[in-house]
XYZ file of N, CA and C in Angstrom:
735
model
N 63.075 -38.284 24.961
C 62.993 -38.636 23.501
C 61.185 -39.147 23.330
N 60.291 -40.065 24.089
C 59.527 -40.343 23.597
C 57.788 -39.177 24.124
N 57.933 -38.038 24.937
C 58.105 -36.782 25.573
C 57.989 -35.753 24.550
N 58.974 -36.142 23.516
C 58.995 -35.311 22.089
C 58.108 -35.548 20.772
N 58.398 -36.849 21.040
C 57.788 -37.307 19.881
C 56.306 -37.063 19.876
N 55.752 -37.386 21.343
C 54.068 -36.595 21.736
C 53.627 -35.613 21.411
N 54.628 -34.888 21.361
C 54.094 -33.711 21.560
C 53.888 -32.990 20.001
N 55.059 -33.754 19.000
C 54.971 -33.279 17.590
C 53.638 -34.284 17.415
N 53.427 -35.180 17.284
C 52.610 -35.742 17.171
C 51.333 -34.890 17.223
N 50.989 -34.607 18.866
C 49.671 -33.370 18.632
C 49.480 -32.048 18.039
N 51.273 -31.391 18.097
C 50.972 -30.305 16.861
C 50.477 -30.796 15.221
N 51.317 -32.284 14.807
C 50.602 -32.513 14.126
C 49.623 -32.374 13.999
N 48.613 -32.849 14.740
C 46.619 -33.257 14.760
C 46.527 -32.221 14.530
N 46.674 -31.227 15.689
C 46.556 -29.586 15.661
C 46.657 -29.323 14.414
N 47.193 -29.216 13.537
C 47.582 -28.086 12.494
C 46.439 -29.328 11.083
N 45.961 -30.578 10.965
C 44.960 -31.279 10.933
C 43.558 -30.420 10.474
N 43.529 -30.773 11.968
C 42.227 -30.227 12.683
C 42.219 -28.896 11.808
N 42.668 -27.579 12.111
C 42.394 -26.591 11.601
C 42.570 -25.865 10.518
N 43.137 -26.751 9.840
C 42.280 -27.458 7.721
C 41.465 -27.442 7.863
N 41.226 -29.261 8.104
C 39.856 -29.273 8.454
C 38.693 -28.710 8.610
N 38.395 -27.505 9.710
C 38.128 -26.176 9.813
C 38.003 -25.494 8.782
N 39.329 -24.701 8.228
C 39.111 -23.622 7.581
C 39.025 -24.356 5.783
N 39.008 -25.937 5.681
C 38.123 -26.233 4.351
C 36.452 -26.046 4.827
N 36.230 -26.338 5.593
C 34.585 -26.015 6.146
C 33.617 -25.311 6.447
N 34.865 -24.227 6.432
C 34.120 -22.818 6.392
C 33.211 -22.160 5.079
N 31.940 -21.739 5.064
C 30.980 -21.222 4.265
C 31.657 -20.451 3.639
N 31.945 -20.614 1.818
C 32.333 -19.844 1.050
C 31.413 -18.985 0.766
N 30.966 -17.613 0.089
C 30.394 -16.871 -0.743
C 30.068 -17.370 -2.313
N 29.376 -18.382 -2.514
C 29.018 -18.428 -3.982
C 27.159 -18.186 -5.005
N 27.686 -17.667 -5.916
C 26.806 -17.287 -6.978
C 26.081 -18.240 -8.073
N 25.715 -19.237 -7.794
C 25.829 -20.135 -9.631
C 25.307 -19.442 -10.098
N 25.069 -19.839 -11.401
C 24.327 -19.228 -12.470
C 24.089 -20.508 -13.522
N 23.693 -19.710 -14.585
C 23.597 -20.509 -16.174
C 22.978 -19.692 -16.983
N 24.291 -19.551 -17.952
C 23.922 -18.629 -18.942
C 23.513 -19.370 -20.674
N 23.554 -20.425 -20.679
C 23.943 -21.103 -21.567
C 22.622 -20.981 -22.036
N 21.965 -22.090 -22.802
C 20.667 -22.906 -23.661
C 19.387 -23.872 -22.125
N 19.001 -23.328 -21.550
C 18.587 -24.672 -21.052
C 16.699 -24.557 -21.435
N 17.113 -24.766 -22.875
C 15.225 -24.831 -23.424
C 14.792 -26.205 -23.289
N 13.510 -25.479 -22.842
C 12.711 -27.692 -22.581
C 13.000 -27.525 -21.224
N 13.771 -27.539 -20.404
C 14.522 -28.057 -19.060
C 13.478 -28.624 -18.107
N 13.555 -28.937 -17.351
C 12.895 -29.583 -16.385
C 13.001 -29.348 -15.059
N 12.810 -27.941 -14.506
C 13.024 -27.515 -13.256
C 12.600 -27.453 -12.499
N 11.003 -28.035 -12.114
C 10.366 -27.589 -11.075
C 10.400 -28.082 -9.824
N 10.452 -27.305 -9.111
C 10.795 -27.545 -7.670
C 11.911 -26.986 -7.262
N 12.786 -26.503 -7.888
C 14.116 -26.694 -8.728
C 14.134 -25.586 -7.594
N 15.775 -25.564 -6.556
C 15.588 -23.984 -5.683
C 17.842 -22.837 -6.630
N 16.543 -22.140 -7.358
C 17.720 -21.750 -7.862
C 17.519 -20.167 -7.494
N 17.155 -19.618 -6.073
C 17.327 -19.005 -5.400
C 18.542 -17.762 -5.964
N 19.061 -16.957 -5.954
C 20.213 -16.362 -6.393
C 21.285 -16.450 -7.367
N 20.394 -17.224 -8.334
C 21.492 -17.403 -9.729
C 21.845 -16.056 -10.504
N 22.717 -16.253 -10.877
C 22.476 -15.416 -11.890
C 22.585 -16.163 -13.382
N 21.571 -15.471 -14.278
C 20.938 -15.928 -15.869
C 20.610 -14.843 -16.370
N 21.520 -13.730 -16.237
C 21.310 -12.978 -17.482
C 21.997 -13.774 -19.239
N 21.003 -13.197 -19.726
C 21.159 -13.811 -21.661
C 20.915 -14.535 -21.738
N 19.958 -15.886 -20.529
C 20.058 -17.494 -20.670
C 18.986 -17.497 -21.511
N 18.790 -18.857 -22.064
C 17.434 -19.365 -23.200
C 17.208 -20.223 -21.826
N 15.848 -20.201 -21.194
C 14.833 -20.895 -20.634
C 13.215 -20.833 -21.445
N 12.814 -20.701 -22.358
C 12.153 -21.145 -23.430
C 11.684 -22.075 -23.005
N 9.953 -22.778 -23.110
C 9.215 -23.994 -22.542
C 9.659 -24.715 -21.594
N 10.882 -23.746 -20.379
C 10.961 -25.115 -19.382
C 9.663 -24.473 -18.732
N 10.096 -26.051 -17.383
C 9.372 -26.435 -16.609
C 9.645 -25.684 -15.668
N 9.177 -24.140 -14.981
C 9.774 -23.837 -13.831
C 8.500 -23.803 -12.436
N 7.981 -24.503 -12.994
C 6.783 -24.923 -11.873
C 7.070 -24.765 -9.829
N 6.619 -24.005 -9.630
C 6.804 -24.048 -8.059
C 8.698 -23.853 -7.964
N 9.181 -23.456 -8.603
C 10.649 -23.716 -8.183
C 10.969 -22.119 -7.717
N 12.035 -22.486 -6.736
C 12.355 -21.280 -5.904
C 13.690 -20.310 -6.765
N 12.930 -18.899 -7.166
C 13.826 -18.267 -8.199
C 14.321 -16.998 -7.663
N 14.095 -16.825 -5.795
C 14.136 -15.306 -5.613
C 15.426 -14.944 -5.299
N 15.400 -13.343 -6.336
C 16.194 -12.940 -5.701
C 17.332 -12.817 -7.366
N 17.396 -13.912 -8.010
C 17.897 -14.264 -9.448
C 17.967 -12.805 -10.410
N 19.158 -13.032 -10.808
C 19.571 -11.901 -11.760
C 19.971 -12.243 -13.151
N 18.221 -11.917 -13.783
C 17.669 -12.648 -15.047
C 17.949 -11.426 -15.953
N 18.176 -10.265 -15.840
C 18.063 -9.319 -16.959
C 18.045 -9.935 -18.352
N 16.988 -9.568 -19.718
C 17.102 -9.963 -20.842
C 17.001 -11.611 -21.095
N 16.543 -12.437 -20.002
C 16.338 -13.569 -20.411
C 15.744 -13.692 -20.827
N 15.165 -15.005 -21.897
C 14.501 -15.749 -22.601
C 13.688 -17.062 -21.627
N 12.268 -16.643 -21.428
C 11.592 -17.147 -20.745
C 10.413 -18.070 -21.317
N 9.890 -17.651 -22.750
C 8.877 -17.601 -23.285
C 8.173 -19.240 -23.243
N 6.970 -18.866 -23.377
C 6.187 -20.319 -23.191
C 6.183 -21.415 -21.806
N 7.051 -21.089 -21.180
C 7.989 -21.271 -20.107
C 6.490 -21.712 -18.672
N 6.974 -22.263 -18.110
C 5.442 -23.063 -17.309
C 6.209 -23.009 -15.880
N 6.254 -21.345 -15.440
C 5.951 -20.697 -14.468
C 4.931 -21.082 -13.254
N 3.958 -21.864 -13.238
C 3.006 -21.250 -12.411
C 3.663 -21.710 -10.567
N 3.254 -20.927 -9.837
C 3.479 -20.830 -8.354
C 5.303 -20.803 -8.399
N 5.450 -20.080 -9.451
C 7.237 -20.084 -9.316
C 7.707 -18.821 -8.294
N 8.443 -18.792 -7.372
C 9.232 -18.072 -6.287
C 10.024 -16.933 -7.714
N 9.138 -15.528 -7.374
C 10.492 -14.450 -8.126
C 10.677 -13.618 -7.198
N 10.575 -13.552 -6.392
C 10.353 -12.692 -5.074
C 11.940 -12.194 -5.268
N 11.768 -10.179 -5.046
C 12.889 -9.971 -5.669
C 13.723 -9.974 -6.705
N 13.581 -10.298 -7.667
C 13.966 -11.076 -8.666
C 14.732 -9.696 -9.754
N 15.858 -9.927 -11.071
C 16.105 -8.760 -11.327
C 15.663 -8.714 -12.969
N 14.283 -9.163 -13.197
C 13.849 -8.849 -14.821
C 13.554 -7.956 -16.001
N 14.463 -7.066 -15.744
C 14.511 -5.940 -16.814
C 14.888 -6.549 -18.154
N 14.043 -6.312 -19.032
C 14.145 -6.658 -20.031
C 13.863 -7.996 -20.676
N 13.371 -9.028 -19.379
C 13.601 -10.702 -19.903
C 12.320 -10.494 -20.566
N 11.673 -11.649 -21.331
C 11.013 -12.078 -22.269
C 9.779 -13.291 -21.727
N 8.849 -12.922 -20.709
C 7.862 -14.115 -21.008
C 6.733 -14.362 -21.902
N 6.145 -13.687 -23.054
C 5.498 -14.580 -23.650
C 5.189 -15.318 -23.695
N 3.834 -15.842 -23.623
C 2.757 -16.596 -24.053
C 3.735 -17.099 -22.303
N 4.171 -17.440 -21.539
C 4.155 -18.375 -20.535
C 3.281 -18.042 -19.252
N 3.430 -19.286 -18.465
C 2.258 -19.449 -17.665
C 3.097 -18.872 -16.256
N 2.363 -18.089 -15.778
C 2.375 -17.462 -14.390
C 1.432 -17.353 -13.696
N 0.949 -18.066 -13.223
C -0.534 -18.048 -12.728
C 0.127 -18.519 -10.772
N -0.589 -17.921 -10.414
C -0.518 -18.313 -8.897
C 0.977 -17.944 -8.780
N 1.683 -16.742 -9.139
C 3.335 -17.021 -8.731
C 3.443 -15.768 -8.200
N 4.746 -15.935 -7.377
C 4.983 -14.706 -6.116
C 5.640 -13.693 -6.848
N 5.858 -12.950 -6.863
C 6.462 -11.998 -8.363
C 6.826 -10.415 -7.389
N 6.381 -10.533 -5.642
C 6.437 -9.157 -5.252
C 8.122 -8.946 -5.125
N 8.209 -7.126 -5.452
C 9.024 -5.849 -5.780
C 10.121 -7.029 -6.365
N 9.569 -7.379 -7.580
C 10.273 -7.668 -9.192
C 10.714 -6.587 -9.932
N 11.898 -6.001 -10.480
C 12.412 -5.263 -11.113
C 12.275 -5.751 -12.742
N 10.995 -5.339 -13.346
C 10.757 -6.425 -14.831
C 10.736 -4.608 -15.846
N 11.039 -3.514 -15.578
C 11.045 -2.485 -16.787
C 11.274 -3.490 -17.997
N 10.790 -2.851 -19.256
C 10.860 -2.957 -20.682
C 10.755 -4.612 -20.615
N 10.279 -5.310 -19.998
C 9.650 -6.536 -19.937
C 8.881 -7.691 -20.573
N 8.438 -7.805 -21.689
C 7.057 -8.092 -22.436
C 6.983 -9.767 -21.692
N 5.632 -9.334 -21.256
C 4.381 -10.531 -20.644
C 3.378 -10.548 -21.852
N 3.704 -10.336 -22.991
C 2.428 -10.900 -23.901
C 1.755 -11.836 -24.045
N 0.275 -11.728 -23.802
C -0.088 -13.308 -23.919
C 0.183 -14.095 -22.855
N 0.621 -13.588 -21.895
C 1.509 -14.905 -20.339
C 0.091 -14.725 -19.456
N 0.409 -15.774 -19.398
C -1.188 -15.844 -17.826
C -0.578 -15.361 -16.555
N -1.095 -14.150 -16.270
C -0.777 -14.064 -14.897
C -1.933 -14.424 -13.610
N -2.384 -15.240 -13.741
C -4.151 -14.644 -13.841
C -3.618 -15.664 -11.823
N -4.046 -14.426 -10.660
C -3.606 -14.952 -9.175
C -2.174 -14.502 -9.354
N -1.563 -14.030 -10.070
C -0.097 -13.800 -9.168
C -0.115 -12.345 -8.272
N 1.005 -12.380 -7.810
C 1.118 -11.290 -6.567
C 2.343 -10.559 -6.829
N 2.091 -9.525 -7.912
C 2.726 -8.398 -8.119
C 2.641 -6.849 -7.331
N 2.646 -7.326 -5.824
C 3.082 -6.408 -5.315
C 4.345 -5.185 -4.654
N 4.120 -4.014 -5.286
C 5.864 -3.408 -5.260
C 6.374 -3.569 -5.992
N 6.226 -4.200 -7.512
C 6.515 -4.820 -8.282
C 6.983 -3.320 -9.344
N 8.598 -3.192 -10.046
C 8.802 -1.917 -10.778
C 8.621 -2.412 -12.404
N 7.696 -2.327 -13.179
C 7.128 -3.049 -14.762
C 7.358 -2.126 -15.243
N 8.312 -0.310 -15.242
C 7.497 0.630 -15.815
C 8.050 -0.168 -17.731
N 7.267 0.573 -18.622
C 7.667 0.243 -19.792
C 7.563 -1.164 -20.122
N 6.813 -2.444 -19.480
C 6.646 -3.464 -19.719
C 5.335 -3.863 -20.746
N 5.637 -4.840 -21.648
C 4.373 -5.073 -22.487
C 3.990 -6.543 -22.050
N 2.522 -6.066 -21.307
C 1.564 -6.827 -21.433
C 0.540 -7.055 -22.192
N 0.565 -6.826 -23.565
C -0.676 -6.733 -24.308
C -1.138 -8.116 -24.324
N -2.404 -8.268 -24.065
C -3.812 -9.389 -23.910
C -3.278 -10.659 -23.509
N -2.283 -9.587 -22.112
C -1.963 -10.737 -20.970
C -3.445 -11.098 -19.839
N -3.568 -12.116 -18.947
C -4.324 -12.493 -18.414
C -4.029 -11.756 -17.285
N -4.477 -11.153 -16.617
C -4.268 -10.329 -14.816
C -4.924 -10.251 -14.052
N -6.199 -11.188 -14.465
C -7.443 -11.223 -13.584
C -6.991 -12.058 -12.586
N -7.428 -11.506 -11.256
C -7.035 -12.018 -9.993
C -6.119 -11.542 -9.188
N -5.002 -10.501 -9.522
C -3.755 -10.430 -9.125
C -3.580 -9.576 -8.045
N -2.596 -9.645 -7.416
C -2.172 -8.304 -6.239
C -1.527 -7.154 -7.059
N -1.756 -6.090 -7.348
C -0.668 -5.370 -7.549
C -0.925 -3.664 -7.112
N -0.879 -4.164 -5.903
C -0.406 -3.336 -4.592
C 0.474 -2.688 -5.084
N 0.638 -1.386 -5.359
C 1.932 0.140 -4.786
C 2.576 -0.082 -6.146
N 2.123 -1.661 -7.243
C 3.228 -1.711 -8.334
C 3.640 -0.205 -9.378
N 4.250 -0.398 -9.637
C 4.791 0.672 -10.696
C 4.709 -0.007 -12.395
N 3.421 0.431 -13.004
C 3.077 0.225 -14.611
C 3.496 0.785 -15.434
N 3.737 2.704 -14.994
C 3.747 3.493 -15.377
C 4.574 3.226 -17.436
N 3.348 3.781 -18.596
C 3.511 4.061 -19.750
C 3.883 1.936 -20.379
N 3.325 1.352 -19.947
C 3.156 -0.079 -19.531
C 2.118 -0.137 -20.902
N 2.573 -1.061 -21.597
C 1.381 -1.435 -22.808
C 0.471 -2.616 -22.139
N -1.150 -2.233 -22.244
C -1.797 -3.051 -21.219
C -3.174 -3.192 -22.226
N -2.441 -3.473 -22.973
C -3.320 -3.607 -24.692
C -4.195 -4.841 -24.123
N -5.724 -4.510 -24.086
C -6.435 -5.907 -23.936
C -5.841 -6.556 -23.136
N -5.649 -6.332 -21.540
C -5.446 -7.069 -20.549
C -6.569 -7.431 -20.177
N -6.515 -8.302 -19.423
C -7.694 -8.943 -18.295
C -7.298 -8.059 -16.956
N -8.151 -6.905 -15.821
C -7.583 -7.025 -14.923
C -8.586 -6.901 -13.435
N -9.617 -8.054 -14.136
C -10.655 -8.550 -13.534
C -10.420 -8.892 -11.959
N -11.588 -8.882 -11.052
C -10.732 -9.011 -9.539
C -9.674 -8.696 -9.447
N -8.874 -8.024 -9.695
C -7.540 -6.855 -9.777
C -7.594 -6.471 -8.437
N -6.839 -7.058 -7.374
C -6.369 -5.298 -6.574
C -5.233 -4.717 -7.131
N -5.717 -3.292 -6.655
C -4.573 -2.162 -7.950
C -4.921 -1.006 -6.464
N -4.725 -1.058 -5.778
C -4.637 0.189 -4.291
C -2.980 0.244 -4.422
N -3.296 1.718 -4.535
C -1.522 2.562 -5.003
C -1.498 2.059 -6.463
N -1.889 1.483 -6.927
C -1.149 1.190 -8.488
C -0.516 2.562 -9.691
N 0.369 2.408 -9.621
C 0.597 3.304 -10.161
C 0.114 3.145 -11.806
N -0.632 3.887 -13.299
C -0.546 3.631 -14.076
C -0.081 4.744 -15.270
N -0.405 5.975 -15.082
C 0.524 7.171 -15.626
C 0.806 6.536 -16.968
N 0.400 7.085 -17.934
C 0.866 6.829 -19.103
C 0.527 5.318 -20.048
N 0.215 5.227 -19.230
C -0.051 3.726 -19.280
C -1.090 3.431 -20.981
N -1.311 2.564 -21.905
C -1.760 2.279 -22.279
C -2.819 1.195 -22.294
N -4.227 1.697 -21.936
C -5.269 0.897 -21.272
C -6.159 0.408 -22.255
N -6.049 0.681 -23.735
C -7.148 0.183 -24.511
C -7.608 -1.174 -24.660
N -8.570 -1.080 -24.476
C -9.724 -2.583 -23.966
C -9.742 -3.487 -23.453
N -8.740 -2.804 -22.001
C -8.814 -3.258 -20.909
C -10.079 -4.078 -20.290
N -10.379 -4.706 -19.370
C -11.469 -5.256 -18.318
C -11.246 -5.384 -17.160
N -11.993 -4.160 -16.424
C -11.833 -3.718 -14.915
C -12.519 -4.347 -14.350
N -13.539 -5.418 -14.934
C -14.747 -6.380 -13.675
C -14.262 -6.704 -12.642
N -14.953 -5.495 -11.499
C -14.636 -6.256 -9.959
C -13.506 -5.789 -9.274
N -12.376 -4.799 -10.423
C -11.122 -4.719 -9.789
C -11.335 -3.206 -9.046
N -10.288 -3.602 -7.698
C -10.584 -2.522 -6.903
C -9.229 -1.458 -6.972
N -9.632 -0.552 -6.924
C -8.689 0.848 -7.452
C -8.055 1.865 -6.818
N -8.396 1.904 -5.802
C -8.327 2.379 -4.701
C -6.986 2.869 -4.075
N -6.574 4.895 -4.749
C -5.859 4.832 -4.580
C -4.691 5.012 -5.696
N -5.401 4.098 -6.729
C -4.500 3.958 -8.284
C -4.123 5.752 -8.925
N -3.199 5.630 -10.187
C -2.739 6.734 -10.222
C -3.206 6.350 -12.055
N -3.746 6.921 -12.515
C -4.653 7.244 -13.989
C -3.746 7.822 -14.793
N -3.267 8.767 -14.535
C -2.953 10.097 -14.863
C -2.503 9.859 -16.651
N -3.065 10.330 -17.235
C -2.755 10.101 -18.980
C -3.318 9.418 -19.473
N -3.350 8.519 -18.737
C -4.355 7.494 -19.464
C -5.211 7.030 -20.720
N -5.216 6.341 -21.718
C -6.092 7.005 -22.723
C -7.271 5.228 -22.598
N -7.903 5.206 -22.128
C -9.338 4.495 -22.096
C -10.668 4.065 -23.622
N -9.433 3.777 -24.829
C -10.080 3.342 -25.604
C -10.550 1.938 -25.748
N -12.183 1.897 -25.999
C -12.525 0.420 -26.063
C -12.859 0.053 -24.669
N -12.768 0.340 -23.728
C -12.133 -0.363 -22.494
C -13.515 -0.773 -21.426
N -13.527 -2.014 -21.133
C -14.911 -2.011 -19.951
C -14.384 -1.745 -18.204
N -14.359 -0.366 -18.202
C -14.714 -0.214 -16.462
C -15.112 0.156 -15.789
N -16.447 -0.500 -16.358
C -18.571 -0.334 -15.621
C -18.090 -0.973 -14.076
N -17.181 -2.553 -14.086
C -17.138 -2.773 -12.830
C -15.888 -2.615 -11.649
N -15.553 -1.194 -11.698
C -14.086 -1.341 -11.481
C -15.307 -0.811 -9.676
N -14.353 -1.023 -8.669
C -14.629 -0.227 -7.060
C -13.739 0.366 -6.913
N -14.476 1.395 -6.168
C -13.584 2.368 -5.678
C -12.325 3.798 -6.478
N -13.383 4.198 -7.521
C -12.529 4.955 -8.371
C -12.769 6.366 -8.086
N -13.703 6.585 -7.000
C -14.143 7.787 -6.790
C -12.499 8.218 -6.149
N -11.755 7.228 -5.371
C -10.788 7.305 -4.472
C -9.143 7.090 -5.641
N -9.494 7.682 -6.743
C -7.896 7.118 -7.762
C -7.817 8.239 -8.712
N -6.998 8.796 -9.165
C -7.040 9.833 -9.822
C -6.485 9.407 -10.734
N -7.667 10.047 -11.864
C -7.438 10.176 -13.603
C -7.158 11.290 -14.230
N -6.394 12.053 -13.439
C -6.547 13.646 -14.234
C -5.612 13.613 -15.519
N -5.545 13.793 -16.292
C -5.265 13.619 -17.657
C -5.511 12.546 -18.449
N -6.666 11.454 -18.074
C -7.154 11.004 -19.046
C -8.502 10.561 -19.975
N -8.348 9.917 -20.798
C -9.560 10.322 -21.368
C -10.666 8.666 -21.681
N -11.845 9.020 -22.505
C -11.979 7.685 -22.775
C -12.658 8.081 -24.328
N -12.936 7.205 -24.828
C -13.405 6.976 -26.253
C -15.135 6.518 -25.870
N -15.822 6.709 -27.011
C -17.314 6.420 -27.071
C -17.985 5.449 -27.261
N -17.104 4.018 -27.083
C -17.293 2.786 -27.000
C -16.715 2.411 -25.194
N -16.158 3.097 -24.603
C -15.746 2.779 -23.161
C -16.966 2.758 -22.207
N -16.546 1.362 -21.394
C -18.213 1.603 -20.555
C -17.730 1.889 -19.251
N -18.392 2.879 -18.950
C -17.776 3.831 -17.695
C -18.974 3.373 -16.626
N -18.048 2.747 -15.276
C -18.866 3.008 -13.953
C -19.476 4.188 -13.327
N -20.503 3.970 -12.406
C -21.501 5.004 -12.155
C -20.637 6.279 -11.483
N -20.641 7.232 -11.927
C -20.190 8.223 -11.304
C -18.898 9.015 -11.925
N -18.418 8.062 -12.822
C -17.020 8.626 -13.230
C -17.038 9.146 -14.871
N -16.462 10.166 -15.103
C -17.283 11.014 -16.897
C -15.185 11.268 -16.983
N -14.884 10.903 -17.856
C -14.315 11.097 -18.718
C -14.085 11.727 -19.527
N -13.630 12.754 -20.361
C -13.508 13.612 -21.561
C -13.527 12.232 -22.568
N -13.794 12.837 -24.009
C -13.320 12.063 -25.646
C -12.173 12.511 -25.855
N -11.282 11.253 -25.888
C -9.416 11.499 -26.547
C -9.624 12.659 -27.586
N -10.804 12.178 -28.150
C -10.863 13.239 -29.437
C -10.469 14.555 -29.013
N -11.056 14.834 -27.964
C -11.686 16.285 -27.579
C -10.562 16.720 -27.230
N -10.043 15.855 -26.283
C -8.711 15.911 -25.704
C -7.376 16.076 -26.235
N -7.406 15.437 -27.894
C -6.308 15.158 -28.615
C -6.696 16.959 -29.165
N -7.472 17.210 -29.409
C -8.131 18.773 -30.469
C -7.560 19.459 -29.195
N -7.507 19.863 -28.153
C -7.605 20.791 -27.104
C -6.361 20.440 -27.354
N -5.395 19.587 -27.364
C -3.981 19.835 -26.990
C -3.476 20.390 -28.668
N -4.077 20.235 -29.316
C -3.449 21.130 -30.365
C -3.808 21.449 -31.140
N -4.991 22.569 -30.213
C -5.336 23.750 -30.572
C -4.355 24.904 -31.044
N -4.328 25.742 -31.632
C -3.095 26.871 -31.466
C -3.399 27.808 -30.383
N -2.765 28.300 -29.725
C -2.196 28.982 -28.547
C -2.748 30.137 -28.850
N -3.842 31.319 -28.403
C -4.112 32.684 -28.872
C -2.686 33.621 -28.062
């Protein structure tokens, strides 16, 4: 009888141990918050992989937050302080960052097509390989940014500062680049096909001889670098609308 009791006790202990082991196994978990967190202080917070689509983070403090790979389609980040934030590979399509601070942010590989970055401060940010087709950057500061191989086709870049930006192999086909400032920017391998440079300052661009300006045009008050000649947009427009013979 004592032997039988001992065996039963061992079996019971094994059962408890197995249950505890099962409970301790890692479980796939994707946290998120899709409500309103306007003005929240999330500085330095680890939110990597969170789902925030449609949420309101206006005026939030996101300084140096870890938000890598978040799902934030149509999320409101207006006026947020996101300096130094890590948003690598984040899904930000149609997100709103107008008047936000994104200086020195890590934005490599983000998908932000149709996003709103109007009047945002992105100085020193890394946007390598970012997909931002049709995004609105009107009056934004993108000085000293890394834009290698980023795609800004059809983007609104009116009055954007690109001074000292690295734009190697950047795609800007069909973008609105009215009033842009390109002082000291490196555009080796960049594509400016069909871009209209109205009242723009291109005088300080580097390696423009290695960029593609096919179909691009300028206005009479556009400042050009030595060696770059673009037709006036009025002439291009007249040629396009001329009746075919």
